[in-house]
């Protein structure tokens, strides 16, 4: 229960049809804004599952955090979540918790599926020549829908959330891709994408996670492409 406690204020807002929520705490610097994309395998999660986390992020950073309730499978597969995230990020650059105002610094972060979506959103914004965040922070990111990372097997017995034989991850990937090939769909499986021109990245991942190599390999690809990571 303690993980669900909020450290500040949560204000729901509808962004062009996408449900979102602002999180602020204390003396918030509304010019610094972080868009947060929740995890849940593109099937679960939402504004309230991650409200405690987003609230604590707002308190720790002193900025405003905008949580996004992007569309989920099975009703909405790729590219719906990417479309929602891009739309909300562009809106966030022009609107803060107190109404219309230009952001001074912007960030994108998310965990698991939301971590992969963080990278995909940056790639989509770059491809559209849109505004890029000051930096992006993928957490335990699911970036490779082919499950080709070695840690998918080497950490299978010790990962408490995404361990086991990997069948659940493969089923979620198939549902999200909806007939597409992961290697040919980088905005769904960003490990297979082009990292050139992305903003600075900071990856967080645990050594016991099956998704460990999803982060390590993306970090290496980003550095090879000249991205600060």
One Martini backbone bead per residue (centre of mass of N, CA, C, O) as a GRO file, in nm:
protein
  229
    1UNK     BB    1   0.052   0.064  -0.017
    2UNK     BB    2   0.290   0.272  -0.011
    3UNK     BB    3   0.329   0.288  -0.329
    4UNK     BB    4   0.036   0.453  -0.358
    5UNK     BB    5   0.133   0.698  -0.232
    6UNK     BB    6   0.099   1.041  -0.238
    7UNK     BB    7   0.310   1.351  -0.243
    8UNK     BB    8   0.067   1.508  -0.391
    9UNK     BB    9  -0.082   1.624  -0.678
   10UNK     BB   10  -0.378   1.525  -0.873
   11UNK     BB   11  -0.461   1.613  -1.225
   12UNK     BB   12  -0.694   1.579  -1.445
   13UNK     BB   13  -0.656   1.538  -1.813
   14UNK     BB   14  -0.752   1.615  -2.149
   15UNK     BB   15  -0.565   1.509  -2.449
   16UNK     BB   16  -0.703   1.476  -2.728
   17UNK     BB   17  -0.846   1.199  -2.591
   18UNK     BB   18  -0.622   1.170  -2.364
   19UNK     BB   19  -0.570   1.047  -2.067
   20UNK     BB   20  -0.450   1.246  -1.790
   21UNK     BB   21  -0.191   1.347  -1.534
   22UNK     BB   22  -0.101   1.568  -1.297
   23UNK     BB   23   0.207   1.611  -1.107
   24UNK     BB   24   0.250   1.769  -0.788
   25UNK     BB   25   0.501   1.924  -0.549
   26UNK     BB   26   0.489   2.189  -0.406
   27UNK     BB   27   0.744   2.377  -0.554
   28UNK     BB   28   0.677   2.389  -0.873
   29UNK     BB   29   0.841   2.362  -1.186
   30UNK     BB   30   0.649   2.421  -1.470
   31UNK     BB   31   0.894   2.431  -1.689
   32UNK     BB   32   0.937   2.135  -1.587
   33UNK     BB   33   0.873   1.837  -1.789
   34UNK     BB   34   0.730   1.503  -1.743
   35UNK     BB   35   0.669   1.223  -1.933
   36UNK     BB   36   0.471   0.936  -1.838
   37UNK     BB   37   0.512   0.576  -1.916
   38UNK     BB   38   0.361   0.306  -1.850
   39UNK     BB   39   0.344  -0.010  -1.759
   40UNK     BB   40   0.208  -0.351  -1.892
   41UNK     BB   41   0.248  -0.476  -2.188
   42UNK     BB   42   0.017  -0.298  -2.334
   43UNK     BB   43  -0.238  -0.405  -2.124
   44UNK     BB   44  -0.158  -0.247  -1.862
   45UNK     BB   45  -0.237   0.011  -1.683
   46UNK     BB   46  -0.220   0.362  -1.551
   47UNK     BB   47  -0.286   0.635  -1.365
   48UNK     BB   48  -0.302   0.462  -1.082
   49UNK     BB   49  -0.068   0.255  -1.084
   50UNK     BB   50   0.148   0.531  -1.111
   51UNK     BB   51   0.087   0.765  -0.906
   52UNK     BB   52   0.302   0.732  -0.686
   53UNK     BB   53   0.549   0.755  -0.867
   54UNK     BB   54   0.485   1.030  -1.002
   55UNK     BB   55   0.473   1.186  -0.739
   56UNK     BB   56   0.771   1.130  -0.650
   57UNK     BB   57   0.900   1.256  -0.899
   58UNK     BB   58   0.798   1.540  -0.852
   59UNK     BB   59   0.935   1.576  -0.577
   60UNK     BB   60   1.234   1.505  -0.658
   61UNK     BB   61   1.253   1.721  -0.913
   62UNK     BB   62   1.043   1.981  -0.905
   63UNK     BB   63   0.848   1.894  -1.122
   64UNK     BB   64   0.630   1.813  -1.377
   65UNK     BB   65   0.399   1.535  -1.414
   66UNK     BB   66   0.282   1.345  -1.706
   67UNK     BB   67   0.042   1.117  -1.728
   68UNK     BB   68  -0.033   0.835  -1.955
   69UNK     BB   69  -0.338   0.689  -2.107
   70UNK     BB   70  -0.279   0.482  -2.319
   71UNK     BB   71  -0.349   0.267  -2.545
   72UNK     BB   72  -0.463  -0.082  -2.548
   73UNK     BB   73  -0.450  -0.402  -2.531
   74UNK     BB   74  -0.653  -0.553  -2.767
   75UNK     BB   75  -0.787  -0.298  -2.904
   76UNK     BB   76  -0.483  -0.142  -2.913
   77UNK     BB   77  -0.232  -0.138  -3.113
   78UNK     BB   78  -0.014  -0.084  -3.321
   79UNK     BB   79   0.033   0.276  -3.303
   80UNK     BB   80  -0.133   0.402  -3.066
   81UNK     BB   81   0.072   0.470  -2.833
   82UNK     BB   82   0.253   0.653  -3.006
   83UNK     BB   83   0.043   0.859  -3.088
   84UNK     BB   84  -0.028   0.950  -2.801
   85UNK     BB   85   0.255   1.037  -2.704
   86UNK     BB   86   0.312   1.250  -2.919
   87UNK     BB   87   0.066   1.428  -2.866
   88UNK     BB   88   0.126   1.488  -2.564
   89UNK     BB   89   0.406   1.607  -2.587
   90UNK     BB   90   0.337   1.849  -2.764
   91UNK     BB   91   0.139   1.966  -2.559
   92UNK     BB   92   0.345   1.994  -2.317
   93UNK     BB   93   0.520   2.221  -2.453
   94UNK     BB   94   0.242   2.426  -2.422
   95UNK     BB   95   0.155   2.281  -2.140
   96UNK     BB   96   0.058   2.308  -1.806
   97UNK     BB   97  -0.088   2.287  -1.495
   98UNK     BB   98  -0.187   2.614  -1.551
   99UNK     BB   99  -0.162   2.599  -1.858
  100UNK     BB  100  -0.064   2.790  -2.099
  101UNK     BB  101   0.286   2.711  -2.169
  102UNK     BB  102   0.616   2.710  -2.203
  103UNK     BB  103   0.864   2.499  -2.201
  104UNK     BB  104   1.198   2.467  -2.088
  105UNK     BB  105   1.188   2.155  -2.001
  106UNK     BB  106   1.204   1.812  -2.125
  107UNK     BB  107   1.064   1.477  -2.057
  108UNK     BB  108   1.106   1.113  -2.089
  109UNK     BB  109   0.933   0.835  -1.928
  110UNK     BB  110   0.957   0.472  -1.847
  111UNK     BB  111   0.827   0.137  -1.797
  112UNK     BB  112   0.898  -0.108  -1.986
  113UNK     BB  113   0.687  -0.046  -2.215
  114UNK     BB  114   0.738   0.259  -2.147
  115UNK     BB  115   1.040   0.246  -2.225
  116UNK     BB  116   1.002   0.176  -2.520
  117UNK     BB  117   0.809   0.418  -2.574
  118UNK     BB  118   1.016   0.633  -2.522
  119UNK     BB  119   1.194   0.569  -2.768
  120UNK     BB  120   0.973   0.574  -2.987
  121UNK     BB  121   0.893   0.869  -2.944
  122UNK     BB  122   1.165   0.991  -3.018
  123UNK     BB  123   1.173   0.875  -3.305
  124UNK     BB  124   0.909   1.003  -3.406
  125UNK     BB  125   0.986   1.298  -3.355
  126UNK     BB  126   1.234   1.298  -3.537
  127UNK     BB  127   1.086   1.207  -3.804
  128UNK     BB  128   0.891   1.480  -3.770
  129UNK     BB  129   1.055   1.727  -3.669
  130UNK     BB  130   1.011   1.755  -3.376
  131UNK     BB  131   1.007   1.792  -3.057
  132UNK     BB  132   1.258   1.737  -2.823
  133UNK     BB  133   1.380   1.625  -2.556
  134UNK     BB  134   1.627   1.683  -2.336
  135UNK     BB  135   1.549   1.389  -2.220
  136UNK     BB  136   1.572   1.027  -2.156
  137UNK     BB  137   1.414   0.759  -1.927
  138UNK     BB  138   1.463   0.435  -1.927
  139UNK     BB  139   1.285   0.166  -1.751
  140UNK     BB  140   1.302  -0.144  -1.795
  141UNK     BB  141   1.311  -0.185  -2.102
  142UNK     BB  142   1.104  -0.278  -2.379
  143UNK     BB  143   1.279  -0.318  -2.703
  144UNK     BB  144   1.256  -0.645  -2.782
  145UNK     BB  145   1.020  -0.849  -2.959
  146UNK     BB  146   1.227  -1.110  -3.001
  147UNK     BB  147   1.393  -1.198  -2.747
  148UNK     BB  148   1.735  -1.189  -2.802
  149UNK     BB  149   1.836  -1.155  -2.534
  150UNK     BB  150   2.030  -1.324  -2.311
  151UNK     BB  151   1.866  -1.247  -2.042
  152UNK     BB  152   1.606  -1.410  -2.106
  153UNK     BB  153   1.772  -1.668  -1.990
  154UNK     BB  154   1.980  -1.588  -1.755
  155UNK     BB  155   1.712  -1.445  -1.584
  156UNK     BB  156   1.456  -1.637  -1.567
  157UNK     BB  157   1.490  -1.747  -1.253
  158UNK     BB  158   1.508  -1.432  -1.107
  159UNK     BB  159   1.271  -1.297  -1.229
  160UNK     BB  160   0.968  -1.184  -1.071
  161UNK     BB  161   0.806  -1.087  -1.347
  162UNK     BB  162   0.974  -1.177  -1.644
  163UNK     BB  163   0.998  -1.470  -1.622
  164UNK     BB  164   1.065  -1.776  -1.744
  165UNK     BB  165   0.978  -1.882  -2.078
  166UNK     BB  166   0.849  -1.612  -2.235
  167UNK     BB  167   0.552  -1.643  -2.346
  168UNK     BB  168   0.410  -1.385  -2.251
  169UNK     BB  169   0.587  -1.188  -2.408
  170UNK     BB  170   0.526  -1.305  -2.692
  171UNK     BB  171   0.218  -1.257  -2.682
  172UNK     BB  172   0.226  -0.952  -2.648
  173UNK     BB  173   0.385  -0.891  -2.903
  174UNK     BB  174   0.186  -1.014  -3.107
  175UNK     BB  175  -0.052  -0.831  -3.029
  176UNK     BB  176   0.086  -0.557  -3.084
  177UNK     BB  177   0.183  -0.613  -3.387
  178UNK     BB  178  -0.033  -0.750  -3.568
  179UNK     BB  179   0.167  -0.910  -3.800
  180UNK     BB  180   0.423  -0.784  -3.753
  181UNK     BB  181   0.764  -0.716  -3.771
  182UNK     BB  182   0.992  -0.620  -3.549
  183UNK     BB  183   1.239  -0.555  -3.743
  184UNK     BB  184   1.019  -0.358  -3.918
  185UNK     BB  185   0.921  -0.210  -3.619
  186UNK     BB  186   1.072   0.030  -3.438
  187UNK     BB  187   0.816   0.169  -3.289
  188UNK     BB  188   0.783  -0.115  -3.128
  189UNK     BB  189   1.109  -0.209  -3.166
  190UNK     BB  190   1.369  -0.001  -3.097
  191UNK     BB  191   1.625  -0.176  -3.128
  192UNK     BB  192   1.567  -0.170  -3.459
  193UNK     BB  193   1.656   0.119  -3.467
  194UNK     BB  194   1.742   0.457  -3.507
  195UNK     BB  195   1.957   0.664  -3.292
  196UNK     BB  196   1.996   0.901  -3.450
  197UNK     BB  197   1.921   1.212  -3.294
  198UNK     BB  198   1.888   1.164  -3.010
  199UNK     BB  199   1.857   1.218  -2.703
  200UNK     BB  200   1.955   1.194  -2.411
  201UNK     BB  201   2.036   0.897  -2.214
  202UNK     BB  202   1.887   0.706  -1.928
  203UNK     BB  203   1.946   0.397  -1.791
  204UNK     BB  204   1.735   0.160  -1.613
  205UNK     BB  205   1.856  -0.155  -1.460
  206UNK     BB  206   1.850  -0.482  -1.357
  207UNK     BB  207   2.039  -0.777  -1.310
  208UNK     BB  208   1.758  -0.965  -1.273
  209UNK     BB  209   1.667  -0.898  -1.565
  210UNK     BB  210   1.550  -0.996  -1.872
  211UNK     BB  211   1.579  -0.680  -1.981
  212UNK     BB  212   1.877  -0.599  -1.968
  213UNK     BB  213   1.964  -0.619  -2.281
  214UNK     BB  214   1.765  -0.407  -2.385
  215UNK     BB  215   1.941  -0.177  -2.263
  216UNK     BB  216   2.239  -0.235  -2.331
  217UNK     BB  217   2.205  -0.239  -2.645
  218UNK     BB  218   2.084   0.045  -2.673
  219UNK     BB  219   2.317   0.196  -2.547
  220UNK     BB  220   2.526   0.106  -2.761
  221UNK     BB  221   2.375   0.218  -3.010
  222UNK     BB  222   2.369   0.511  -2.920
  223UNK     BB  223   2.673   0.558  -2.899
  224UNK     BB  224   2.735   0.477  -3.197
  225UNK     BB  225   2.533   0.731  -3.290
  226UNK     BB  226   2.616   0.982  -3.085
  227UNK     BB  227   2.477   0.935  -2.816
  228UNK     BB  228   2.406   1.030  -2.505
  229UNK     BB  229   2.433   0.739  -2.249
   0.00000   0.00000   0.00000
